[in-house]
Coordinates of C-alpha atoms and ligand atoms in Angstrom, one line a residue:
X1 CA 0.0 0.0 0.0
X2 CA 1.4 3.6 -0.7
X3 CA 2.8 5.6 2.0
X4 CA 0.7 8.4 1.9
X5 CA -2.3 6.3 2.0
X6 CA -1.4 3.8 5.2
X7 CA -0.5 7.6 6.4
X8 CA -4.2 8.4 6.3
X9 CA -5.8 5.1 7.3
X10 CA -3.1 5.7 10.6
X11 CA -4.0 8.9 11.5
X12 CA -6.6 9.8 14.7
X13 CA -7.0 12.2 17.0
X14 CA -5.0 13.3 19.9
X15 CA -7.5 12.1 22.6
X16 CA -8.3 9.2 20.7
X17 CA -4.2 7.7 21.1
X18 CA -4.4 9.0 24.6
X19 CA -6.8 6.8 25.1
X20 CA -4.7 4.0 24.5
X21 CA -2.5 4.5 27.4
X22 CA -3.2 1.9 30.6
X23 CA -2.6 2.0 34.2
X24 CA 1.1 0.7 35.1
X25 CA 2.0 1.6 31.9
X26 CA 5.6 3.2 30.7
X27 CA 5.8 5.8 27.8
X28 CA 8.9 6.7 26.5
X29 CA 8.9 10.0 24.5
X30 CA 10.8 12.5 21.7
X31 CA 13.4 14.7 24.4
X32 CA 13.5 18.3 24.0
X33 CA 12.3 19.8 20.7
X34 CA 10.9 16.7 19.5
X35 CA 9.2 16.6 23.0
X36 CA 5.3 15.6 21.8
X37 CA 3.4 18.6 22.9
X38 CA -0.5 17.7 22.5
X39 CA 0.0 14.3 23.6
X40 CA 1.5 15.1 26.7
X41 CA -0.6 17.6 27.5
X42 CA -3.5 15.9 26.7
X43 CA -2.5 13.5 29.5
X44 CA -3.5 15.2 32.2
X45 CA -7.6 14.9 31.1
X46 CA -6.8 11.2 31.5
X47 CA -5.8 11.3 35.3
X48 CA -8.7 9.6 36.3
X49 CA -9.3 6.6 34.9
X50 CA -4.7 5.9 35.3
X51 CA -3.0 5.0 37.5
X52 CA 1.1 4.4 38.1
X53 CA 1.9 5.5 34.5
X54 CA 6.0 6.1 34.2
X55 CA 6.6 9.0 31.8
X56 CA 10.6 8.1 30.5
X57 CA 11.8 11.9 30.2
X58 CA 14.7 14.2 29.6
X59 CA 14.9 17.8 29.0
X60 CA 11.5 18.8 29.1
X61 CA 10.8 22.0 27.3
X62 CA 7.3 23.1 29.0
X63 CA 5.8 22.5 32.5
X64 CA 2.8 20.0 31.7
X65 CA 0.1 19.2 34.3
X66 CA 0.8 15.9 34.7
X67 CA 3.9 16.8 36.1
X68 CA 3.6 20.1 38.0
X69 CA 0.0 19.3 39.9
X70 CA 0.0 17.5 43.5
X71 CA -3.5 15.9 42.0
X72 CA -1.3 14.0 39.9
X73 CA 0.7 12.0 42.9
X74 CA -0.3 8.0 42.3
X75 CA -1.6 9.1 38.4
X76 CA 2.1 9.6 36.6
X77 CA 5.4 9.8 37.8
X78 CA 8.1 11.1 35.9
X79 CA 11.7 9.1 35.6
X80 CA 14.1 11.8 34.2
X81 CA 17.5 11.9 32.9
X82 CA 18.2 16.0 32.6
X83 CA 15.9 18.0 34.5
X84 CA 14.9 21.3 34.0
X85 CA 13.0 24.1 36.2
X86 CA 9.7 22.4 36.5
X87 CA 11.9 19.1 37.3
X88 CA 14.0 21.3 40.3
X89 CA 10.2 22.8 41.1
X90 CA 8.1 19.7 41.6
X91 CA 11.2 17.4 42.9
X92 CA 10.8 18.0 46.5
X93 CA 6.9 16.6 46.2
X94 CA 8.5 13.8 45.2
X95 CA 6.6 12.9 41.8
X96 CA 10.1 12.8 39.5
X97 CA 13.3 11.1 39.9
X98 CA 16.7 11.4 38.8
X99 CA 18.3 8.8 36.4
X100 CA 21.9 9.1 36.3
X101 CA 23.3 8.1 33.2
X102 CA 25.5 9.1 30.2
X103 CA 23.8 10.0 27.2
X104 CA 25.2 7.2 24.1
X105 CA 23.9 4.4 26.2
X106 CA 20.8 6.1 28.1
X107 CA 18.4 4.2 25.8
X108 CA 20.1 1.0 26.0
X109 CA 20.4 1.7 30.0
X110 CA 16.7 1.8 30.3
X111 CA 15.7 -0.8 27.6
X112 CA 18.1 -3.3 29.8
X113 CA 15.7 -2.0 33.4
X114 CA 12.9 -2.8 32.0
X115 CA 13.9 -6.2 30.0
X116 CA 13.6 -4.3 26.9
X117 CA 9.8 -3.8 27.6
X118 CA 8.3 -0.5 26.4
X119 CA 5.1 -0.1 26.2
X120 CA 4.6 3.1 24.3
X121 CA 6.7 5.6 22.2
X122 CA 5.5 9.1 21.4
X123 CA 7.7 10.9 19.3
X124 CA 7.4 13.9 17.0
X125 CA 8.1 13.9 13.1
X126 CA 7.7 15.7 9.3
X127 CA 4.4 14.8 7.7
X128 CA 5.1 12.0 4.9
X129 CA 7.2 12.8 2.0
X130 CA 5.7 11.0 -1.2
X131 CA 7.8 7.5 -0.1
X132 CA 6.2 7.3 2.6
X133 CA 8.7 8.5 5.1
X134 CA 8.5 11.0 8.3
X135 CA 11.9 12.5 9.5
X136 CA 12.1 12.7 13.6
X137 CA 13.3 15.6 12.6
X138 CA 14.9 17.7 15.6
X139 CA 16.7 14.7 17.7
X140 CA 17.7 11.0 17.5
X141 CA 19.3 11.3 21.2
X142 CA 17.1 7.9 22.3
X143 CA 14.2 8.3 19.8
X144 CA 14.9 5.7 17.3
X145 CA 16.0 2.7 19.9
X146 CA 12.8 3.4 21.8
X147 CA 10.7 3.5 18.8
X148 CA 11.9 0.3 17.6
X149 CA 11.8 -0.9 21.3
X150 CA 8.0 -0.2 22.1
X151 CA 4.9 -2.1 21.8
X152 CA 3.0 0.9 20.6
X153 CA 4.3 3.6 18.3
X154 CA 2.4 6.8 17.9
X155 CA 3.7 10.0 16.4
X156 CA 2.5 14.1 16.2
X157 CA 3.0 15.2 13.1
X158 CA 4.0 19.2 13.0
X159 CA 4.7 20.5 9.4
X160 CA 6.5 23.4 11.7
X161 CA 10.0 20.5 11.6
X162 CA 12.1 20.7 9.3
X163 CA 12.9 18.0 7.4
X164 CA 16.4 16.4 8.6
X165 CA 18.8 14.0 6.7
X166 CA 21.2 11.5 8.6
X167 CA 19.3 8.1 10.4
X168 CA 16.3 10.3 10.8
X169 CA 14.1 8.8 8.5
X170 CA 11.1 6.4 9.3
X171 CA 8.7 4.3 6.5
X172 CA 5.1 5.0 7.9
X173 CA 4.5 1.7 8.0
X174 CA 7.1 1.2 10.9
X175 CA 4.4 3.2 13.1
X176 CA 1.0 2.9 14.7
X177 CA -0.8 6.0 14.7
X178 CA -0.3 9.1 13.5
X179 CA -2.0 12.3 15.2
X180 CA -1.7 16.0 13.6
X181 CA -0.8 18.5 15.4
X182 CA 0.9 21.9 13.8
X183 CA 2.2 24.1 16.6
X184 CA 5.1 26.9 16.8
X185 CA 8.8 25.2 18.0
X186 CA 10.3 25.7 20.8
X187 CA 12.9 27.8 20.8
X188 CA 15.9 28.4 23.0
X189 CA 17.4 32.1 22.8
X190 CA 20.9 32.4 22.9
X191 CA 21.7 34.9 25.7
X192 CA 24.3 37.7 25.8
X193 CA 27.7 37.0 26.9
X194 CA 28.7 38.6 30.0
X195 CA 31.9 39.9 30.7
X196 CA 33.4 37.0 32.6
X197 CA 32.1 35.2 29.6
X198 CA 33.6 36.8 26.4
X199 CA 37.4 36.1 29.1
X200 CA 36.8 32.7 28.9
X201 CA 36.0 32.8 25.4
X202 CA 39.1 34.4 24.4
X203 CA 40.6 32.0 26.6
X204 CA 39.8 28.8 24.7
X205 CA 39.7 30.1 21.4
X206 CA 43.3 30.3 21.4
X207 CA 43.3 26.9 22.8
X208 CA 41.7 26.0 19.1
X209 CA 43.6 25.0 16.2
X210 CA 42.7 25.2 12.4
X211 CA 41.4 21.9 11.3
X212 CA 40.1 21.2 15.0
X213 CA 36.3 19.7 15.3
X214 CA 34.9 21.2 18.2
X215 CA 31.9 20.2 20.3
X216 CA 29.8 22.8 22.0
X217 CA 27.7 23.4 24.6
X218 CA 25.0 25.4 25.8
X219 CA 24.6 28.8 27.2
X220 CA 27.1 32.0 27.3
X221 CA 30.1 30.8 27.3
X222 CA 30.4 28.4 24.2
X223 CA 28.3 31.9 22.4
X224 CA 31.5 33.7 23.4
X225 CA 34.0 31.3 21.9
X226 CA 32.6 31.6 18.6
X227 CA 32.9 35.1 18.4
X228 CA 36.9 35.0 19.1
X229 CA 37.1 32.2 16.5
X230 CA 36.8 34.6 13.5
X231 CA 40.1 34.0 11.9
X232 CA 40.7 29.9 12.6
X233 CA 40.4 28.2 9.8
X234 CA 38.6 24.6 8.2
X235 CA 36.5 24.0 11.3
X236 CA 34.4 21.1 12.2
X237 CA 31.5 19.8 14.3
X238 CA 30.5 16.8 16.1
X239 CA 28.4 17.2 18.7
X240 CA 25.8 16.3 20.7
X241 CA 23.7 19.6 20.3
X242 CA 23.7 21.8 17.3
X243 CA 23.0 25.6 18.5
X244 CA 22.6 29.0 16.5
X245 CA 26.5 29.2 17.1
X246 CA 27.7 26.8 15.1
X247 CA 25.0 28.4 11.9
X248 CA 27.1 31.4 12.1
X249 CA 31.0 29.8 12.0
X250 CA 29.6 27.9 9.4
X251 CA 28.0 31.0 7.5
X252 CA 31.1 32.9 8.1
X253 CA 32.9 30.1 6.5
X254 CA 35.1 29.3 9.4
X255 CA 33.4 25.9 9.9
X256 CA 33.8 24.3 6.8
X257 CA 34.3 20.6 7.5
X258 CA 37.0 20.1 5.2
X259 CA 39.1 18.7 7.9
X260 CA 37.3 16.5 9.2
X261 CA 38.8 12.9 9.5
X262 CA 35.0 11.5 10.1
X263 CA 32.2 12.7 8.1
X264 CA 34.2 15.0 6.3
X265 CA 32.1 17.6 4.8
X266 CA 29.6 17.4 7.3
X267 CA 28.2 18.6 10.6
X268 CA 27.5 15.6 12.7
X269 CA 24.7 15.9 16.0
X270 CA 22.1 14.3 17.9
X271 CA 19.7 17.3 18.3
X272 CA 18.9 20.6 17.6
X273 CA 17.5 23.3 20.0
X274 CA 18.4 26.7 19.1
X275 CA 16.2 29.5 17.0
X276 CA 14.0 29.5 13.9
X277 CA 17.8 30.8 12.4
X278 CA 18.9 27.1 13.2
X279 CA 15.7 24.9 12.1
X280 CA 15.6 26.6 8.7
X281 CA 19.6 26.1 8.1
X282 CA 18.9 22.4 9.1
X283 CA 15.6 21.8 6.9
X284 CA 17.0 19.7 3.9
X285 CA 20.6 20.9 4.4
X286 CA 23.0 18.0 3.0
X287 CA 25.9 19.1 5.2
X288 CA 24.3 18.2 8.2
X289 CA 23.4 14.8 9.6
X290 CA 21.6 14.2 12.6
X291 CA 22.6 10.8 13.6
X292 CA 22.0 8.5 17.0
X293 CA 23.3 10.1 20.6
X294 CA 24.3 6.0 21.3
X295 CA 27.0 6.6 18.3
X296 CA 27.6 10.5 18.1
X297 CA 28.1 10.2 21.7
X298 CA 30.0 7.0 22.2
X299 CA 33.8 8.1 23.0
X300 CA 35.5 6.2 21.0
X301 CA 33.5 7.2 17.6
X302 CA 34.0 10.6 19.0
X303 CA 37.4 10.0 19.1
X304 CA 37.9 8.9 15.5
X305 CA 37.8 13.1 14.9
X306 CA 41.2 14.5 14.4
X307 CA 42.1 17.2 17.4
X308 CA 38.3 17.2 18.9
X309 CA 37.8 19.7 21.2
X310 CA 34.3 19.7 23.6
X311 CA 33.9 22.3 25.6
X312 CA 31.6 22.0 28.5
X313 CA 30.0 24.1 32.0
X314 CA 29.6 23.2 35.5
X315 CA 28.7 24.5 38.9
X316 CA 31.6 23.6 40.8
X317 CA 35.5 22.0 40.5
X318 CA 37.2 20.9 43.5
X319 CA 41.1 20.7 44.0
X320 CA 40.9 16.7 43.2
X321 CA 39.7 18.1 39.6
X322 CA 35.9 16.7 40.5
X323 CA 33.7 18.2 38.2
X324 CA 29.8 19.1 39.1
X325 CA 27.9 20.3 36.6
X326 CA 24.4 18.7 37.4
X327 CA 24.1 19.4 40.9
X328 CA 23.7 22.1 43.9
X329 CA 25.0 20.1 46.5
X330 CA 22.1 17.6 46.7
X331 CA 19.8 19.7 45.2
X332 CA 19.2 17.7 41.7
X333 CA 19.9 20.8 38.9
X334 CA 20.2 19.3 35.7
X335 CA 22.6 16.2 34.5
X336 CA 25.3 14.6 33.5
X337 CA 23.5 14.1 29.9
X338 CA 26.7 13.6 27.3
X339 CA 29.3 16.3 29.2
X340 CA 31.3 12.6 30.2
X341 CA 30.5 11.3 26.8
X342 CA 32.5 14.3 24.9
X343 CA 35.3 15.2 28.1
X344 CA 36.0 11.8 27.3
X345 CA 35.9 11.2 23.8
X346 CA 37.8 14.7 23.0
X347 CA 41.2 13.3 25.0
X348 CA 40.9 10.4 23.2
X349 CA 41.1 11.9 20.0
X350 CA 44.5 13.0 18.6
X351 CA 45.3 16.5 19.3
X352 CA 42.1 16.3 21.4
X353 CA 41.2 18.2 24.8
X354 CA 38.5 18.4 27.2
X355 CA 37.6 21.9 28.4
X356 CA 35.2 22.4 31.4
X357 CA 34.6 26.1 31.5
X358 CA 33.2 28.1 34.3
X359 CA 32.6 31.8 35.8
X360 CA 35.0 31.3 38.9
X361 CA 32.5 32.8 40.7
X362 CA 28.5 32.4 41.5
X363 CA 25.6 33.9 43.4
X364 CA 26.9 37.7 42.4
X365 CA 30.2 36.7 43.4
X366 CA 29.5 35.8 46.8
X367 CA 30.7 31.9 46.6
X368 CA 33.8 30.5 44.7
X369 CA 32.7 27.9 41.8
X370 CA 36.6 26.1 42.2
X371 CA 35.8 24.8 45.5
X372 CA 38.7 22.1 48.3
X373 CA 35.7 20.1 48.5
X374 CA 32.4 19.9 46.1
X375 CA 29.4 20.7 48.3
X376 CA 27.8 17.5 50.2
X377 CA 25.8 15.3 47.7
X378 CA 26.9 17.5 44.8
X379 CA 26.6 14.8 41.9
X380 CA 30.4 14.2 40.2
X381 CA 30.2 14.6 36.1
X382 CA 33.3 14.4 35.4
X383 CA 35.8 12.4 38.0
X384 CA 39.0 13.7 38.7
X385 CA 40.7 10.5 36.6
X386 CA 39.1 12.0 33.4
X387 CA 39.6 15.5 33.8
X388 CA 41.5 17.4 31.8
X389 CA 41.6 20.9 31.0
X390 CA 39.2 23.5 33.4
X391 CA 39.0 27.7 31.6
X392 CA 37.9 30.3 34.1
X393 CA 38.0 34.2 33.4
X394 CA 41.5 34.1 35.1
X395 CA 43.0 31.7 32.6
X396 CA 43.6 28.1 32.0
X397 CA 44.0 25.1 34.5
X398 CA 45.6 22.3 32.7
X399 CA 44.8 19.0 35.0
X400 CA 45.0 15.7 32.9
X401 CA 47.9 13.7 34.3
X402 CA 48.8 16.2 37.3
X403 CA 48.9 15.1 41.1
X404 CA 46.6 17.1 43.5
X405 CA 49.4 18.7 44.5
X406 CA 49.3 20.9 41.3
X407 CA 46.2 20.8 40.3
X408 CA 45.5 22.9 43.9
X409 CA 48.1 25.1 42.5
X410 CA 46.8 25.3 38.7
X411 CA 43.2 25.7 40.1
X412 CA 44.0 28.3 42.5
X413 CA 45.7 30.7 40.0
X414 CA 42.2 30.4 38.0
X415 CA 40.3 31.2 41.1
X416 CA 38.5 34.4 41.7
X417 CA 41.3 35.9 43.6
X418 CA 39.1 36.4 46.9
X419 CA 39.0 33.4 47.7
X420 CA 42.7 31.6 46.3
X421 CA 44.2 32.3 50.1
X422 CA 40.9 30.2 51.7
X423 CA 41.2 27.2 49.2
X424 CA 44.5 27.0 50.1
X425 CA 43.8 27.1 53.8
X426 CA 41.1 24.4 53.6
X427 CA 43.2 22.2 51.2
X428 CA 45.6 22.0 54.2
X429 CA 42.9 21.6 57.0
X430 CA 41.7 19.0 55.3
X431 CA 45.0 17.7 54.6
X432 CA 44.5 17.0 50.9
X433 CA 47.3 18.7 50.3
X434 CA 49.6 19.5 53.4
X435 CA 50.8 23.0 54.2
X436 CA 54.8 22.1 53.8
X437 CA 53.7 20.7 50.7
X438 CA 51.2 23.8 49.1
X439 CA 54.6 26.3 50.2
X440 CA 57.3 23.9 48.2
X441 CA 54.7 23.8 44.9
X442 CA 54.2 27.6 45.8
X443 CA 58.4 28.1 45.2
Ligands
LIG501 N1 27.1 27.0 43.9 C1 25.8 27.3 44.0 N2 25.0 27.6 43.0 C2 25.6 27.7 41.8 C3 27.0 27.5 41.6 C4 27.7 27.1 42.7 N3 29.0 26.9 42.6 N4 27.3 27.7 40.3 C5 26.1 28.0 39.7 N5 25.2 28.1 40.6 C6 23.8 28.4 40.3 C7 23.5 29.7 39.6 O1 23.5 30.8 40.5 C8 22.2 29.4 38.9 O2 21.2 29.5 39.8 P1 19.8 30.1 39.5 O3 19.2 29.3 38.3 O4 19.0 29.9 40.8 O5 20.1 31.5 39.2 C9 22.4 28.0 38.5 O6 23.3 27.4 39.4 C10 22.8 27.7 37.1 O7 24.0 28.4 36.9 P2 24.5 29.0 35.5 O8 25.9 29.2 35.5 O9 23.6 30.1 35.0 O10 24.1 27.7 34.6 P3 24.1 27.5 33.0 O11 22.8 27.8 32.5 O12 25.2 28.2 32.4 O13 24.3 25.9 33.0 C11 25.2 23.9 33.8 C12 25.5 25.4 33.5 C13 26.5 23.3 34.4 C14 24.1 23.7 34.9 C15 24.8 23.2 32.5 O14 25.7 23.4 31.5 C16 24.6 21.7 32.7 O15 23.6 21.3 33.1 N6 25.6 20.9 32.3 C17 25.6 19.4 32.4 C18 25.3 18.7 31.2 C19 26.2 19.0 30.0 O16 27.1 19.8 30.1 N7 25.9 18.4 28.9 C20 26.6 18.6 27.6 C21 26.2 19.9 27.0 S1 25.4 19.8 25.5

C-alpha cells in the first residue's frame, strides 16, 4: 500500500491515542524539541481513569500538568535523565526522579531496566514525504531505539519541523498511529555574553587550532568562543547539540568541515535546539546529519575526529579536579546528559582536549565555583581521573595527568582571587594537600 495512503488510514486524534494509554503503563517520549506537545498535554484529562503511568523523560521543554500538579501523585510519575526548572520545582513533592546516566547508552540503560519492555513511544516527526517517510526531525538522542523498542508507536506530526537528513528517516508503515498537530517550535534564545564570559571565550579560542572539530555546549560561554574564532580556519563539528552558534561559524565560512577525519564535509549531531535561524539552516541541508546520541556520543567514535575539542560548563570544581555540573550540593539541577560522553571522547582523540569552563564565581560573586571540597551530595560529572583541562576568566588550568598537588596550584591561579588564600587554607585543614607541601609547589 502507498505511503501516503497507510498515512491516512493511521491517522486519529489526539484524545483518541491518549486513550490508548493503561494504568502501570511506561511511555517513553521525543526529548526536548521533538518533545510531543499535545500528547502530553492531553495526558493530564486522563488522570482519572490511570494510575502508576511512568513518563521516561529528559529535557522537558514546558511544564505540563501531569507533572507540575500534586492531584497527579499516584496518576504519573516522571523518571528523568536531565531536568529542568519544572523538574528542580516539583522534585521536592516527590513525583520525578533522577536517572543518572551518560547519554550514548541512556536508551540502552533503560531498555536493559525494563527487560527491553516498552510499552509506548511518542515521538514527534515531518508529515510524509511521497515514499512514505517522516523525518524525527529535531533529535535521535534515544528516539529511534525506543521507537523500535516499544509495543505501541504513535507520532504528532507538525509541518513546523524541518525535514532532517542523517538516520532520521522512518517508512510510515514502521508506526501505529499518526496524530496531527501543527504548533510553533520551541525555541531556546541564545543569551548575551557577560563579561566573565567573552574572558573565557578568548581563553579557549586560542586553545583551538585550524582543522580542529569542536563540540559545544550550551549557554554564554560556548556563544562567546565563537565570536573570538573569526580568523581559525577549516573548522568542524561533532556534537551532541547543534545551537545557532555553530550556523554562524559555518555561514562565516570558518566551519567548513574540510578537515574532518570523520564525516568530512559534514556537521554531525544528535539534536537541535536553538532559533527558527537554526531549524531553517537544518531543513533539507546536506551538510548536516543528525545521527543516534548512542553513536555521536560514544567516545570512542568521538574519538575517530582529528584534534576534537568539547567544551563544557559546570557548577563547581574541586582541587581533586571533581567536576559538578548537574548538581547544587544535593539539590538535583540538571545532569550529566553527554558532558562525560564528549570530556572523554575529546582526550581520546589526537590533538584532542576536554575543556570544562566556568565563571570562577556564582551567586553575584559571593561563593567560589573552584571549591577544596564539592558541596555534600553535589553529583560528580566528570571524575578527577578523566579531567583534563578547566577555563575560568582568570585563565587556563591544565589538569590531565597532574597530582593534586598541582592541580590545587593550577586551580587556585584560576580562582577568583578572593577566595585563592581560603582554598589553600582548607586544602591543608583538610590535609588533601599539606601546608609544607602547598609552600614547596608555591616556590
Ligand atoms: N554554587 C551554588 N550555585 C551555583 C553554583 C555554585 N558553585 N554555580 C552555579 N550556581 C547556580 C547559579 O546561581 C544558577 O542558579 P539560579 O538558576 O537559581 O540563578 C544555577 O546554578 C545555574 O548556573 P548557570 O551558571 O547560570 O548555569 P548555566 O545555564 O550556564 O548551565 C550547567 C550550567 C552546568 C548547569 C549546565 O551546563 C549543565 O547542566 N551541564 C551538564 C550537562 C552538560 O554539560 N551536557 C553537555 C552539554 S550539550
Amino acid at each position: 500500500m502507498d505511503g501516503i495512503k497507510q498515512y491516512k488510514e493511521k491517522l486519529i486524534s489526539i484524545p483518541e491515542a491518549v486513550a490508548m494509554v493503561q494504568s502501570n503503563q511506561t511511555i517513553g517520549m521525543g526529548l526536548a524539541g521533538s518533545e510531543p506537545v499535545g500528547l502530553l498535554t492531553e495526558l493530564a484529562n486522563h488522570r482519572d481513569r490511570l494510575e502508576n503511568v511512568t513518563l521516561w523523560t529528559c529535557l522537558p521543554m514546558r511544564a505540563y500538568d501531569i507533572f507540575m500538579h500534586p492531584e497527579m501523585e499516584g496518576h504519573f510519575f516522571n523518571e528523568n535523565w536531565f531536568y529542568t526548572g519544572a523538574d528542580r520545582k516539583v522534585h521536592p513533592e516527590g513525583r520525578v526522579s533522577y536517572i543518572p546516566n551518560n547519554l550514548h547508552c541512556a536508551a540502552t540503560d533503560k531498555l536493559f531496566a525494563t527487560k527491553n519492555q516498552l510499552n509506548i513511544f511518542w515521538g514527534t516527526a515531518t508529515p510524509p514525504d511521497h515514499r512514505g517517510f517522516v523525518s524525527l526531525s529535531l533529535g535521535l538522542i534515544v528516539e529511534k531505539e525506543l521507537l523500535q523498542a516499544a509495543d505501541l508507536v504513535i507520532l504528532e506530526i507538525n509541518e513546523n519541523l524541518p525535514w532532517t537528513y542523517g538516520d532520521t528517516q522512518v517508512h510510515v508503515s514502521e508506526i501505529n498511529y499518526f496524530v496531527e498537530n501543527h504548533v510553533p517550535l520551541v525555541e531556546l534564545p541564545s543569551t548575551p555574553s557577560s563579561e566573565a564570559e567573552q574572558k573565557i571565550g578568548g581563553y579557549i579560542a586560542n586553545l583551538i587550532e585550524d582543522g580542529a572539530t569542536l563540540q559545544l555546549g550550551i549557554g554564554g560561554i560556548p556563544n562567546a568562543i565563537t565570536s573570538f574564532l573569526t580568523d581559525r580556519k577549516d573548522l568542524g563539528i561533532h556534537t551532541e547539540m547543534l545551537v545557532d552558534g555553530m550556523v554562524d561559524l559555518y555561514e562565516a565560512g570558518i566551519v567548513t568541515n574540510r578537515r574532518k577525519t570523520l564525516y568530512p564535509g559534514k556537521m554531525v549531531a544528535t539534536f537541535a535546539l536553538g532559533t527558527q535561524k537554526l531549524y531553517d539552516f537544518i531543513d533539507r541541508n546536506v551538510s548536516v546529519e543528525l545521527l543516534r546520541g548512542s553513536y555521536v556520543n560514544d567516545p570512542y567514535v568521538i574519538a575517530k575526529n582529528y584534534k576534537m575539542v568539547s567544551v563544557n560548563t559546570a557548577i563547581q570544581v574541586d582541587i581533586l579536579g571533581q567536576v559538578c555540573s548537574q548538581s547544587i550540593g544535593t539539590r538535583q539541577f540538571s545532569g550529566t546528559g553527554g558532558q562525560l560522553d564528549t570530556h572523554r571522547g575529546a582526550q581520546l582523540s589526537e590533538g584532542g582536549r576536554g575543556i570544562i569552563a566556568l565563571r570562577s564565581t556564582a551567586k553575584k560573586g559571593t561563593i567560589s565555583t573552584i571549591v577544596p571540597t564539592l558541596a555534600p551530595g553535589a553529583g560528580v560529572t566528570v571524575p578527577s581521573q578523566d579531567v583534563d583541562t578547566i577555563v575560568t576568566e582568570y585563565g587556563v588550568a591544565e589538569l590531565r595527568g597532574r597530582c593534586v598537588r598541582d592541580r590545587l596550584e593550577a586551580l587556585v591561579r584560576i580562582a577568583h582571587p578572593n577566595f585563592r588564600d581560603w582554598i589553600r587554607e582548607e586544602a591543608h585543614q583538610l590535609n588533601i594537600v599539606p601546608n609544607d607541601i602547598i609552600f614547596k609547589a608555591g616556590k
